[in-house]
Amino acid sequence: MRYHTRRDFMQLMGIGTGLAMLDGSGSTHIAADDYQGPKLRIALVGLGNYATYLAEGLKSSKYCRLTGIVTGTPGKAEKWKTQYNIPPKNIYNYQNFDQIKDNSDIDLVYIVLPNSMHKEFVIRTARAGKQVITEKPMATSVKDCEEMIAACAGAGVQLAVGYRLHYEPYHLELKRLGQEKVFGKVKLIEVSLGYRTTNPSEWRLKKALSGGGPLMNIGIYCVQASRYVTGEEPIAVTAQFGPVTNKELFAEVEESITWQLKFPGGAVATSSSSYACSVDRFYAGAEKGFFELSPAVSYGPFRGRTSNGALNFADINQQAMQMDEIAKPLLKKQKLPSHISGEEGLKDLRVMEAIYKAAATGREIIL
Ligand code: NAD
């Protein structure tokens, strides 16, 4: 059974049990060298589904290793301690987490909690003087993002958002094709991501924890792709909520949403994000050709083509690649690149808040 397949992604996102499929086989982590130096030591906060993907990715990382965990569930602490060989002194709960500041075995804290909890734990990590990565979406509001950025800057720690596709070869190619205008100016983008949700106890359906529905959770990838393929920030947004076909499940967050982003160079990006059905594809139409991927945004393997023929890149372990590329500059005490920074997370939140406002008011929102 493959690891990091689209099927794994659908399971992770709430279909099936997910973890039983993590057998670690079938994907290749490309490393450019045989690095033997010190590794960046990572603590994961929140040991749910995605933390398990990260822990498995860290096993094949060259520049990082998992040295600590933070969990509110003693049973998980026991299981992870054995499975990932975590020393008891590097295991914390949400109450005693702040003591991590005195732990010289931990360089960076990676927050993998429900969305609205990212802010509290980023700020506590900054106060502990550790580098920090938070999962996407960075937070549930622009205001929270701004507070997180200020806290990290004030504490002198670097803040990154867990944007795994920024190191993924197919997505690097989409970015190159778009930004270098290989097929001329991009005029039209269609990028959508959706899967079917059926679990009523899922925190993603509770607005206080998620901040919103599929837009917050997976639509963010579509906003991101539209921004990095054009290399521009949208100037105007229109949006429409989809129908609510299950009033019990979708009492607090949208079931689906469609939006249009206008870019200053003339491109329009149209996207849908849904908890009602499956969709996972990207298309860009440019002046002299096109490029597309499907599957496009999940864990892959991705497949795609351009008007010149097939795209062929290696199927990588996205989490291992992401962690290594973040670790390299941190180990050299260099600044992280801006495309994974807190400011980048803030830009996405600005667009997503505008999408919600446009859908709620029926008006075009000018950014
Ligand atoms: P999950 O439900 O599997 O795990 C959440 C963890 O938080 C669990 O360990 C849970 O015990 C803990 N938790 C603490 N307080 C909680 C509370 N009040 N309610 C619910 N859980 C609580 O979720 P997940 O899929 O691992 O998602 C965690 C974060 O990772 C989210 O921000 C999500 O957007 C992000 N994520 C990112 C990717 C990616 O590809 N980058 C994929 C999946 C999830």
Short mmCIF file of C-alpha atoms and ligand atoms in Angstrom, two decimals:
data_model
loop_
_atom_site.label_atom_id
_atom_site.label_comp_id
_atom_site.label_asym_id
_atom_site.label_seq_id
_atom_site.Cartn_x
_atom_site.Cartn_y
_atom_site.Cartn_z
CA MET A 1 0.00 0.00 0.00
CA ARG A 2 1.39 3.44 -0.90
CA TYR A 3 2.29 6.11 1.59
CA HIS A 4 1.34 9.72 0.80
CA THR A 5 -1.13 8.81 -1.86
CA ARG A 6 -4.27 10.69 -2.64
CA ARG A 7 -6.12 7.94 -0.79
CA ASP A 8 -4.05 8.64 2.34
CA PHE A 9 -4.90 12.30 1.95
CA MET A 10 -8.63 11.57 1.76
CA GLN A 11 -8.33 9.39 4.86
CA LEU A 12 -6.38 12.00 6.74
CA MET A 13 -9.00 14.55 5.91
CA GLY A 14 -11.64 12.47 7.61
CA ILE A 15 -12.57 9.46 5.53
CA GLY A 16 -11.66 6.11 7.08
CA THR A 17 -9.24 5.51 9.94
CA GLY A 18 -6.12 6.85 8.26
CA LEU A 19 -3.33 5.81 10.56
CA ALA A 20 -3.44 2.11 9.77
CA MET A 21 -2.21 3.00 6.26
CA LEU A 22 1.00 4.67 7.36
CA ASP A 23 3.42 1.93 6.40
CA GLY A 24 6.14 4.33 5.25
CA SER A 25 6.65 2.67 1.86
CA GLY A 26 6.27 3.87 -1.67
CA SER A 27 7.61 7.40 -1.60
CA THR A 28 11.11 8.71 -2.14
CA HIS A 29 12.65 11.55 -0.22
CA ILE A 30 15.16 13.28 -2.45
CA ALA A 31 18.19 14.50 -0.54
CA ALA A 32 20.88 16.37 -2.39
CA ASP A 33 23.77 15.33 -0.18
CA ASP A 34 24.98 12.98 2.55
CA TYR A 35 24.76 15.45 5.39
CA GLN A 36 26.29 14.16 8.64
CA GLY A 37 26.21 17.35 10.77
CA PRO A 38 23.96 18.34 13.68
CA LYS A 39 20.20 17.99 13.23
CA LEU A 40 17.44 20.42 14.09
CA ARG A 41 15.57 18.94 17.06
CA ILE A 42 11.81 19.14 16.77
CA ALA A 43 8.92 18.87 19.26
CA LEU A 44 5.44 18.23 17.85
CA VAL A 45 2.43 19.76 19.66
CA GLY A 46 -0.87 17.87 19.19
CA LEU A 47 -0.47 14.22 18.25
CA GLY A 48 -3.38 13.79 15.83
CA ASN A 49 -3.47 12.54 12.24
CA TYR A 50 -1.20 15.10 10.62
CA ALA A 51 1.38 14.96 13.42
CA THR A 52 1.76 11.27 12.55
CA TYR A 53 2.53 12.16 8.92
CA LEU A 54 5.14 14.64 10.15
CA ALA A 55 6.66 12.12 12.56
CA GLU A 56 6.90 9.53 9.76
CA GLY A 57 8.44 12.16 7.45
CA LEU A 58 10.96 13.10 10.15
CA LYS A 59 12.19 9.50 10.18
CA SER A 60 13.63 9.96 6.69
CA SER A 61 14.74 13.56 7.22
CA LYS A 62 18.47 14.32 6.90
CA TYR A 63 18.48 17.60 8.78
CA CYS A 64 15.89 17.12 11.56
CA ARG A 65 14.84 14.64 14.17
CA LEU A 66 11.88 14.29 16.49
CA THR A 67 13.07 14.80 20.08
CA GLY A 68 9.94 15.98 21.92
CA ILE A 69 6.16 15.73 22.07
CA VAL A 70 3.36 17.77 23.64
CA THR A 71 0.00 16.11 24.19
CA GLY A 72 -3.04 16.32 26.45
CA THR A 73 -3.55 12.55 26.31
CA PRO A 74 -1.30 10.41 28.58
CA GLY A 75 -2.01 7.28 26.51
CA LYS A 76 -0.65 8.97 23.36
CA ALA A 77 2.45 10.13 25.26
CA GLU A 78 3.15 6.51 26.24
CA LYS A 79 2.60 5.21 22.68
CA TRP A 80 4.75 7.89 21.00
CA LYS A 81 7.48 7.54 23.63
CA THR A 82 7.96 3.92 22.58
CA GLN A 83 7.27 4.32 18.88
CA TYR A 84 9.55 7.31 18.30
CA ASN A 85 12.03 6.79 21.15
CA ILE A 86 11.21 10.05 22.96
CA PRO A 87 12.98 10.53 26.32
CA PRO A 88 10.46 11.09 29.18
CA LYS A 89 12.06 14.46 30.02
CA ASN A 90 11.05 15.70 26.52
CA ILE A 91 7.34 14.90 26.95
CA TYR A 92 5.02 17.77 27.91
CA ASN A 93 1.31 18.39 28.30
CA TYR A 94 -0.57 21.63 27.51
CA GLN A 95 -0.27 22.81 31.13
CA ASN A 96 3.48 22.35 31.68
CA PHE A 97 4.41 23.18 28.04
CA ASP A 98 6.10 26.49 29.00
CA GLN A 99 8.87 24.55 30.79
CA ILE A 100 10.11 23.63 27.31
CA LYS A 101 12.15 26.85 27.45
CA ASP A 102 14.66 25.07 29.72
CA ASN A 103 15.01 22.04 27.43
CA SER A 104 18.20 22.21 25.39
CA ASP A 105 17.16 19.09 23.41
CA ILE A 106 14.49 21.07 21.52
CA ASP A 107 15.25 23.76 18.93
CA LEU A 108 11.91 24.10 17.19
CA VAL A 109 8.26 23.53 18.14
CA TYR A 110 5.82 22.47 15.40
CA ILE A 111 2.16 23.17 16.23
CA VAL A 112 -0.30 20.68 14.78
CA LEU A 113 -3.39 21.59 16.83
CA PRO A 114 -6.87 22.69 15.65
CA ASN A 115 -6.65 26.04 13.86
CA SER A 116 -7.86 28.39 16.61
CA MET A 117 -5.27 26.96 19.05
CA HIS A 118 -2.30 27.89 16.82
CA LYS A 119 -2.14 31.45 18.16
CA GLU A 120 -1.86 30.51 21.85
CA PHE A 121 0.83 27.91 21.22
CA VAL A 122 2.83 30.05 18.80
CA ILE A 123 2.92 32.84 21.39
CA ARG A 124 3.86 30.43 24.21
CA THR A 125 6.60 28.94 21.98
CA ALA A 126 7.96 32.41 21.19
CA ARG A 127 8.08 33.20 24.91
CA ALA A 128 10.01 29.95 25.42
CA GLY A 129 12.59 31.22 22.91
CA LYS A 130 12.17 28.33 20.43
CA GLN A 131 11.79 28.57 16.65
CA VAL A 132 8.24 27.76 15.57
CA ILE A 133 6.29 26.26 12.69
CA THR A 134 2.51 26.35 12.82
CA GLU A 135 0.22 24.35 10.60
CA LYS A 136 -2.06 25.99 8.04
CA PRO A 137 -4.16 28.03 8.29
CA MET A 138 -1.77 30.09 10.41
CA ALA A 139 -4.71 31.29 12.55
CA THR A 140 -8.42 31.96 12.23
CA SER A 141 -8.20 35.74 11.76
CA VAL A 142 -5.90 38.45 10.38
CA LYS A 143 -5.76 39.97 13.87
CA ASP A 144 -4.46 36.74 15.40
CA CYS A 145 -1.83 36.42 12.64
CA GLU A 146 -0.62 39.93 13.39
CA GLU A 147 -0.33 39.16 17.11
CA MET A 148 1.61 35.96 16.37
CA ILE A 149 4.04 37.75 14.05
CA ALA A 150 4.60 40.50 16.64
CA ALA A 151 5.17 37.94 19.45
CA CYS A 152 7.77 36.03 17.41
CA ALA A 153 9.53 39.20 16.27
CA GLY A 154 9.56 40.50 19.85
CA ALA A 155 11.06 37.25 21.14
CA GLY A 156 13.60 37.04 18.30
CA VAL A 157 12.36 33.66 17.03
CA GLN A 158 11.48 32.72 13.46
CA LEU A 159 7.92 31.78 12.54
CA ALA A 160 7.04 29.53 9.59
CA VAL A 161 3.74 28.15 8.29
CA GLY A 162 3.64 24.45 7.34
CA TYR A 163 3.15 25.04 3.60
CA ARG A 164 4.33 21.61 2.37
CA LEU A 165 3.73 22.35 -1.33
CA HIS A 166 6.37 25.10 -1.41
CA TYR A 167 9.03 22.40 -1.77
CA GLU A 168 7.07 19.98 -3.94
CA PRO A 169 8.55 19.62 -7.49
CA TYR A 170 5.25 19.81 -9.42
CA HIS A 171 4.26 22.95 -7.53
CA LEU A 172 7.69 24.52 -7.99
CA GLU A 173 7.14 23.94 -11.70
CA LEU A 174 3.65 25.52 -11.65
CA LYS A 175 5.18 28.52 -9.93
CA ARG A 176 7.99 28.73 -12.54
CA LEU A 177 5.65 28.32 -15.52
CA GLY A 178 3.35 31.03 -14.20
CA GLN A 179 5.79 33.56 -12.79
CA GLU A 180 8.32 33.26 -15.67
CA LYS A 181 5.45 33.47 -18.18
CA VAL A 182 6.74 30.38 -20.01
CA PHE A 183 3.40 30.22 -21.90
CA GLY A 184 2.89 33.97 -21.80
CA LYS A 185 0.74 35.73 -19.23
CA VAL A 186 -1.60 33.51 -17.24
CA LYS A 187 -5.16 34.60 -17.95
CA LEU A 188 -7.27 32.03 -16.17
CA ILE A 189 -6.74 29.69 -13.22
CA GLU A 190 -9.14 27.00 -12.02
CA VAL A 191 -8.04 25.26 -8.82
CA SER A 192 -10.35 23.37 -6.47
CA LEU A 193 -10.04 20.99 -3.53
CA GLY A 194 -12.79 19.09 -1.77
CA TYR A 195 -13.65 15.85 -0.01
CA ARG A 196 -16.76 14.47 1.62
CA THR A 197 -17.13 14.94 5.39
CA THR A 198 -19.50 12.75 7.39
CA ASN A 199 -18.17 12.77 10.97
CA PRO A 200 -20.31 15.09 13.15
CA SER A 201 -17.75 15.15 15.99
CA GLU A 202 -14.95 16.46 13.73
CA TRP A 203 -13.47 19.71 15.17
CA ARG A 204 -13.34 21.07 11.61
CA LEU A 205 -17.14 21.50 11.77
CA LYS A 206 -16.95 23.62 14.97
CA LYS A 207 -16.37 27.23 14.06
CA ALA A 208 -14.66 28.13 17.34
CA LEU A 209 -11.91 25.58 16.61
CA SER A 210 -11.71 25.70 12.80
CA GLY A 211 -12.51 29.35 12.05
CA GLY A 212 -14.60 28.20 9.07
CA GLY A 213 -15.36 25.29 6.77
CA PRO A 214 -13.56 23.92 3.71
CA LEU A 215 -12.19 27.35 2.76
CA MET A 216 -10.12 27.53 5.97
CA ASN A 217 -9.05 23.91 5.84
CA ILE A 218 -8.30 23.18 2.18
CA GLY A 219 -9.42 26.19 0.14
CA ILE A 220 -6.28 27.85 1.51
CA TYR A 221 -4.27 25.65 -0.90
CA CYS A 222 -6.25 27.09 -3.83
CA VAL A 223 -5.68 30.66 -2.63
CA GLN A 224 -1.98 29.86 -2.23
CA ALA A 225 -1.65 28.28 -5.69
CA SER A 226 -3.42 31.21 -7.34
CA ARG A 227 -1.04 33.61 -5.60
CA TYR A 228 2.19 31.73 -6.31
CA VAL A 229 1.36 30.90 -9.93
CA THR A 230 0.59 34.53 -10.77
CA GLY A 231 3.24 35.86 -8.35
CA GLU A 232 0.72 38.58 -7.53
CA GLU A 233 -1.70 39.55 -4.77
CA PRO A 234 -5.42 39.60 -5.67
CA ILE A 235 -7.02 43.04 -5.94
CA ALA A 236 -10.71 42.05 -5.84
CA VAL A 237 -12.76 39.11 -4.62
CA THR A 238 -16.27 37.81 -5.29
CA ALA A 239 -17.65 34.64 -3.68
CA GLN A 240 -20.75 32.51 -3.21
CA PHE A 241 -21.64 29.97 -0.51
CA GLY A 242 -22.89 26.65 -1.90
CA PRO A 243 -26.18 25.06 -0.80
CA VAL A 244 -26.41 23.49 2.67
CA THR A 245 -27.57 19.93 1.98
CA ASN A 246 -26.94 18.65 5.54
CA LYS A 247 -28.13 21.19 8.09
CA GLU A 248 -26.93 19.19 11.11
CA LEU A 249 -23.34 18.76 9.92
CA PHE A 250 -23.05 22.27 8.56
CA ALA A 251 -24.75 24.27 11.32
CA GLU A 252 -21.61 26.32 12.06
CA VAL A 253 -19.43 26.30 8.94
CA GLU A 254 -20.03 26.38 5.19
CA GLU A 255 -20.52 23.09 3.34
CA SER A 256 -18.98 24.50 0.18
CA ILE A 257 -17.89 27.80 -1.26
CA THR A 258 -16.85 29.15 -4.67
CA TRP A 259 -14.83 32.30 -5.26
CA GLN A 260 -13.14 34.40 -7.91
CA LEU A 261 -9.89 36.33 -7.39
CA LYS A 262 -8.91 39.13 -9.80
CA PHE A 263 -5.16 39.77 -10.15
CA PRO A 264 -3.53 43.04 -11.27
CA GLY A 265 -1.90 41.40 -14.32
CA GLY A 266 -5.32 40.44 -15.70
CA ALA A 267 -5.63 36.82 -14.48
CA VAL A 268 -8.84 35.58 -12.85
CA ALA A 269 -8.70 32.54 -10.54
CA THR A 270 -11.90 30.60 -9.88
CA SER A 271 -11.96 28.02 -7.08
CA SER A 272 -14.34 25.82 -5.16
CA SER A 273 -13.70 24.18 -1.86
CA SER A 274 -16.14 21.62 -0.53
CA TYR A 275 -16.97 19.13 2.23
CA ALA A 276 -19.74 17.70 0.00
CA CYS A 277 -17.69 16.01 -2.74
CA SER A 278 -14.23 15.12 -3.97
CA VAL A 279 -12.24 17.42 -6.21
CA ASP A 280 -8.47 17.92 -6.50
CA ARG A 281 -7.29 19.72 -9.64
CA PHE A 282 -5.43 22.73 -11.01
CA TYR A 283 -5.56 24.33 -14.48
CA ALA A 284 -3.88 27.48 -15.79
CA GLY A 285 -4.67 28.88 -19.23
CA ALA A 286 -2.08 31.33 -20.57
CA GLU A 287 -1.64 33.37 -23.77
CA LYS A 288 0.34 30.64 -25.60
CA GLY A 289 -0.59 27.42 -23.83
CA PHE A 290 -1.77 25.76 -20.62
CA PHE A 291 -0.50 23.72 -17.66
CA GLU A 292 -2.51 21.48 -15.37
CA LEU A 293 -2.31 18.94 -12.51
CA SER A 294 -4.76 16.33 -11.22
CA PRO A 295 -4.39 15.16 -8.50
CA ALA A 296 -3.00 18.57 -7.73
CA VAL A 297 -3.01 19.61 -4.10
CA SER A 298 -3.28 16.47 -1.93
CA TYR A 299 -0.25 14.33 -0.95
CA GLY A 300 0.15 13.05 -4.49
CA PRO A 301 1.41 11.31 -6.44
CA PHE A 302 0.63 14.29 -8.67
CA ARG A 303 0.12 13.98 -12.41
CA GLY A 304 0.09 16.79 -14.92
CA ARG A 305 0.83 18.12 -18.37
CA THR A 306 1.36 21.32 -20.28
CA SER A 307 0.43 22.19 -23.83
CA ASN A 308 3.95 20.89 -24.67
CA GLY A 309 3.46 17.44 -23.11
CA ALA A 310 3.56 15.48 -19.83
CA LEU A 311 5.11 16.78 -16.61
CA ASN A 312 7.32 14.16 -14.94
CA PHE A 313 8.78 14.73 -11.50
CA ALA A 314 9.67 12.39 -8.64
CA ASP A 315 7.02 11.47 -6.11
CA ILE A 316 8.50 12.74 -2.85
CA ASN A 317 7.76 12.53 0.84
CA GLN A 318 6.36 16.06 1.15
CA GLN A 319 6.75 16.28 4.93
CA ALA A 320 10.41 15.14 4.97
CA MET A 321 11.25 17.54 2.14
CA GLN A 322 9.50 20.45 3.84
CA MET A 323 11.21 19.82 7.19
CA ASP A 324 14.66 19.49 5.63
CA GLU A 325 14.32 22.66 3.60
CA ILE A 326 13.20 24.60 6.69
CA ALA A 327 15.97 23.06 8.83
CA LYS A 328 18.83 23.93 6.45
CA PRO A 329 18.69 27.73 6.95
CA LEU A 330 17.81 27.39 10.65
CA LEU A 331 20.87 25.20 11.29
CA LYS A 332 23.01 27.90 9.65
CA LYS A 333 21.22 30.57 11.73
CA GLN A 334 19.92 32.14 8.51
CA LYS A 335 16.58 33.84 7.94
CA LEU A 336 13.79 31.61 6.60
CA PRO A 337 12.56 32.47 3.08
CA SER A 338 9.57 34.83 2.98
CA HIS A 339 7.33 32.40 1.04
CA ILE A 340 6.78 30.25 4.17
CA SER A 341 6.81 33.09 6.72
CA GLY A 342 4.16 34.35 9.11
CA GLU A 343 3.65 37.28 6.72
CA GLU A 344 2.75 34.76 4.00
CA GLY A 345 0.23 33.12 6.34
CA LEU A 346 -1.22 36.55 7.10
CA LYS A 347 -1.65 37.31 3.37
CA ASP A 348 -3.71 34.12 2.95
CA LEU A 349 -5.90 35.02 5.93
CA ARG A 350 -6.52 38.48 4.43
CA VAL A 351 -7.74 36.88 1.20
CA MET A 352 -9.85 34.29 3.03
CA GLU A 353 -11.50 36.92 5.23
CA ALA A 354 -12.33 38.85 2.03
CA ILE A 355 -13.78 35.66 0.46
CA TYR A 356 -16.07 35.14 3.48
CA LYS A 357 -17.10 38.80 3.42
CA ALA A 358 -17.83 38.66 -0.32
CA ALA A 359 -19.93 35.49 0.10
CA ALA A 360 -21.84 36.92 3.08
CA THR A 361 -22.60 40.29 1.44
CA GLY A 362 -22.86 39.34 -2.23
CA ARG A 363 -20.57 42.28 -3.00
CA GLU A 364 -17.19 42.49 -4.69
CA ILE A 365 -14.56 43.14 -2.02
CA ILE A 366 -11.64 45.31 -3.09
CA LEU A 367 -8.35 44.41 -1.43
P1 NAD B 1 -6.55 15.93 14.35
O1 NAD B 1 -7.93 16.11 14.86
O2 NAD B 1 -6.17 14.63 13.79
O3 NAD B 1 -5.49 16.29 15.50
C1 NAD B 1 -5.67 17.39 16.34
C2 NAD B 1 -4.87 17.17 17.62
O4 NAD B 1 -5.14 18.26 18.50
C3 NAD B 1 -5.27 15.88 18.36
O5 NAD B 1 -4.12 15.27 18.86
C4 NAD B 1 -6.14 16.39 19.49
O6 NAD B 1 -6.07 15.56 20.65
C5 NAD B 1 -5.49 17.74 19.79
N1 NAD B 1 -6.41 18.68 20.44
C6 NAD B 1 -6.10 19.45 21.50
N2 NAD B 1 -7.14 20.19 21.88
C7 NAD B 1 -8.16 19.87 21.07
C8 NAD B 1 -9.51 20.29 20.99
N3 NAD B 1 -10.01 21.23 21.80
N4 NAD B 1 -10.28 19.76 20.01
C9 NAD B 1 -9.78 18.86 19.15
N5 NAD B 1 -8.50 18.42 19.17
C10 NAD B 1 -7.70 18.92 20.15
O7 NAD B 1 -6.30 17.11 13.30
P2 NAD B 1 -5.18 17.17 12.17
O8 NAD B 1 -5.76 16.68 10.90
O9 NAD B 1 -3.94 16.55 12.65
O10 NAD B 1 -5.02 18.76 12.01
C11 NAD B 1 -4.23 19.51 12.92
C12 NAD B 1 -3.70 20.77 12.21
O11 NAD B 1 -2.90 20.35 11.11
C13 NAD B 1 -4.78 21.67 11.62
O12 NAD B 1 -4.41 23.01 11.75
C14 NAD B 1 -4.84 21.28 10.17
O13 NAD B 1 -5.27 22.34 9.31
C15 NAD B 1 -3.39 20.94 9.90
N6 NAD B 1 -3.24 19.95 8.81
C16 NAD B 1 -2.33 20.21 7.84
C17 NAD B 1 -2.17 19.33 6.79
C18 NAD B 1 -1.14 19.61 5.72
O14 NAD B 1 -1.14 18.91 4.72
N7 NAD B 1 -0.25 20.57 5.91
C19 NAD B 1 -2.93 18.17 6.74
C20 NAD B 1 -3.83 17.92 7.76
C21 NAD B 1 -3.98 18.81 8.79
#
